[in-house]
Coordinates of C-alpha atoms in Angstrom, one line a residue:
F288 CA 18.9 20.4 -30.5
Y289 CA 16.7 17.7 -32.6
D290 CA 19.2 17.3 -35.4
S291 CA 21.7 15.6 -33.1
C292 CA 19.0 13.7 -31.0
L293 CA 18.9 10.0 -31.4
P294 CA 17.0 8.2 -32.9
L295 CA 16.2 11.3 -35.1
N296 CA 19.5 11.4 -36.9
T297 CA 19.2 7.8 -38.3
G298 CA 17.9 9.5 -41.5
V299 CA 14.7 7.6 -41.6
F300 CA 12.4 9.8 -39.8
K301 CA 11.0 12.0 -42.7
D302 CA 8.4 14.8 -42.3
G303 CA 4.9 13.3 -42.4
A304 CA 6.1 9.6 -42.2
S305 CA 3.7 7.1 -40.7
V306 CA 5.1 5.3 -37.5
V307 CA 3.9 2.4 -35.5
D308 CA 5.2 1.8 -32.1
V309 CA 4.9 -1.9 -31.1
G310 CA 4.8 -2.4 -27.4
C311 CA 4.6 1.3 -26.8
G312 CA 4.5 0.8 -22.9
G313 CA 4.5 4.3 -21.4
G314 CA 5.0 6.1 -24.7
F315 CA 8.6 5.9 -25.3
P316 CA 10.0 6.5 -28.0
S317 CA 6.9 7.6 -29.6
I318 CA 5.8 10.6 -27.5
P319 CA 9.3 12.3 -27.4
L320 CA 9.5 11.6 -31.2
K321 CA 6.1 13.1 -31.9
I322 CA 7.2 16.2 -29.8
A323 CA 10.5 16.6 -31.7
M324 CA 8.7 16.0 -35.1
P325 CA 5.0 17.0 -34.9
S326 CA 4.6 16.0 -38.6
L327 CA 4.9 12.4 -37.9
K328 CA 1.8 10.3 -37.7
F329 CA 1.8 7.6 -34.9
V330 CA 0.0 4.4 -34.2
M331 CA 1.0 3.3 -30.7
M332 CA 0.0 -0.3 -29.7
D333 CA 0.5 -2.3 -26.5
S334 CA -1.4 -5.7 -25.3
T335 CA -1.7 -4.2 -21.8
G336 CA -4.7 -2.0 -21.4
K337 CA -3.3 -0.1 -18.4
K338 CA -0.4 1.0 -20.5
T339 CA -2.5 2.1 -23.6
D340 CA -4.9 4.0 -21.0
F341 CA -1.8 5.9 -19.7
V342 CA -0.6 6.7 -23.2
K343 CA -4.1 7.9 -24.4
M344 CA -4.1 10.2 -21.2
A345 CA -0.6 11.5 -22.0
V346 CA -1.4 12.1 -25.6
S347 CA -4.5 14.1 -24.7
E348 CA -2.9 16.1 -22.0
L349 CA 0.0 16.8 -24.3
E350 CA -2.4 17.8 -27.2
L351 CA -0.8 15.7 -29.6
S352 CA -2.5 15.2 -33.1
D353 CA -2.3 12.4 -35.5
V354 CA -1.6 9.7 -32.8
T355 CA -3.9 6.6 -32.4
V356 CA -3.5 4.3 -29.5
I357 CA -4.6 0.8 -29.6
N358 CA -4.8 -1.9 -27.1
I359 CA -3.9 -5.0 -29.1
R360 CA -1.2 -7.7 -29.5
A361 CA 1.1 -7.5 -32.4
E362 CA 0.5 -11.0 -33.5
E363 CA -3.2 -10.1 -34.1
A364 CA -2.6 -6.5 -35.4
G365 CA -0.1 -7.7 -37.9
H366 CA -2.9 -9.5 -39.8
R367 CA -5.3 -6.5 -39.8
P368 CA -5.6 -5.0 -43.3
D369 CA -5.8 -1.6 -41.9
L370 CA -2.5 -2.0 -40.3
R371 CA -0.5 -4.6 -42.2
E372 CA 2.2 -3.1 -44.6
Q373 CA 0.8 0.4 -44.0
F374 CA 3.7 2.2 -42.3
D375 CA 7.0 3.9 -43.1
I376 CA 8.6 3.1 -39.9
S377 CA 8.1 0.6 -37.2
V378 CA 9.8 1.4 -33.9
A379 CA 10.2 -0.8 -30.7
R380 CA 12.0 -0.8 -27.4
A381 CA 12.6 -3.3 -24.7
V382 CA 9.8 -5.7 -26.1
A383 CA 11.6 -8.9 -26.9
P384 CA 15.0 -10.1 -28.3
L385 CA 15.6 -8.9 -31.8
N386 CA 14.6 -12.0 -33.8
V387 CA 11.2 -12.0 -31.9
L388 CA 10.8 -8.2 -32.3
M389 CA 11.3 -8.5 -35.9
E390 CA 8.4 -10.7 -36.4
Y391 CA 6.3 -8.5 -34.5
C392 CA 7.3 -5.2 -36.3
V393 CA 8.2 -5.9 -39.8
P394 CA 4.6 -7.1 -41.0
F395 CA 3.5 -3.5 -40.4
L396 CA 6.0 -2.0 -42.9
K397 CA 5.6 -0.9 -46.3
Q398 CA 8.1 -2.3 -48.8
G399 CA 11.0 0.2 -48.4
G400 CA 10.0 1.0 -44.9
Y401 CA 12.4 1.0 -41.9
F402 CA 12.4 -1.1 -38.7
V403 CA 14.1 0.9 -35.8
A404 CA 15.0 -1.2 -32.6
L405 CA 16.1 0.4 -29.6
K406 CA 18.5 -2.1 -27.8
S407 CA 21.0 -2.3 -25.1
R408 CA 24.8 -3.3 -25.1
T409 CA 23.8 -6.8 -26.3
A410 CA 22.8 -5.5 -29.8
E411 CA 25.6 -7.1 -31.7
E412 CA 24.9 -10.5 -30.2
E413 CA 21.1 -10.2 -31.0
M414 CA 22.0 -9.1 -34.5
K415 CA 23.8 -12.5 -35.0
E416 CA 20.9 -14.5 -33.5
A417 CA 18.5 -12.5 -35.7
S418 CA 20.0 -13.0 -39.0
N419 CA 17.7 -16.0 -39.9
A420 CA 14.7 -13.8 -39.0
A421 CA 16.1 -10.9 -41.0
G422 CA 16.2 -13.3 -44.1
M423 CA 12.8 -14.9 -43.6
L424 CA 11.2 -11.4 -43.3
Y425 CA 13.2 -9.9 -46.0
V426 CA 14.9 -7.0 -44.1
S427 CA 18.5 -5.9 -44.3
K428 CA 20.6 -4.0 -41.6
E429 CA 21.2 -0.5 -42.7
D430 CA 22.8 1.1 -39.7
I431 CA 23.6 0.7 -36.2
K432 CA 24.3 3.8 -33.9
T433 CA 25.8 3.2 -30.5
Y434 CA 25.7 5.9 -27.8
T435 CA 25.9 6.3 -24.2
L436 CA 23.0 7.7 -22.1
P437 CA 24.1 11.1 -20.9
G438 CA 25.4 11.1 -17.3
T439 CA 25.8 7.3 -17.2
D440 CA 28.1 4.6 -18.7
N441 CA 24.9 2.8 -20.1
I442 CA 25.5 1.9 -23.6
R443 CA 22.3 1.9 -25.9
N444 CA 22.1 1.0 -29.6
I445 CA 19.7 1.9 -32.4
I446 CA 19.7 -0.7 -35.1
V447 CA 17.9 0.1 -38.5
Y448 CA 16.8 -2.5 -40.8
K449 CA 15.2 -1.8 -44.2
K450 CA 12.3 -3.8 -45.7
N451 CA 13.1 -5.2 -49.0
K452 CA 10.1 -7.3 -49.9
A453 CA 6.4 -8.0 -48.8
T454 CA 6.1 -10.0 -45.6
D455 CA 5.0 -13.6 -46.1
K456 CA 1.2 -13.9 -44.9
R457 CA 2.1 -16.5 -42.3
F458 CA 4.0 -13.8 -40.3
P459 CA 3.5 -12.8 -37.6
R460 CA 2.5 -16.3 -36.3
K461 CA 0.0 -16.9 -33.6
T462 CA 0.3 -15.4 -30.2
G463 CA 2.9 -16.9 -28.3
K464 CA 4.7 -18.7 -31.2
P465 CA 7.3 -16.0 -31.8
S466 CA 8.5 -15.9 -28.4
K467 CA 8.5 -19.7 -27.8
N468 CA 10.1 -20.6 -31.2
P469 CA 11.9 -17.7 -32.5
L470 CA 12.8 -17.7 -36.2

């Protein structure tokens, strides 16, 4: 079953990989990914304390290991030496437009790591708008997978970018800057 599950079949989720979920909300996609691939190591972060409190409770109830939940903004966390350029994979869903999301997520990745964005039917449009951000953050599009949510006509996309070079130290910019003035 899991071999055909999205986003697992993107080819980037390898046993033992370290994953950061930026804007984890209620724990999706991290909690299902962790259940499907217990060897993954997660840091889940969100700027809203109520959300991280819920995720901590869910992680505890599900007895998931190798999961850390942090209440912090991505703009701050992206400059912390213990988090910056430490992860194999960065995932995010429904946090912001792709050009903003890149600035939040890419600084966490090691060179050669993957940024996996879960987006709706506007993915192609968002990728065009994010081309400048991709260049400034040294990522290149590796793949896009389009699928329909089972039992609906809702289209979803999983976009995979690969980090090719270390992120410039000025990124992510200070809180509020990425969303007010996207790259």
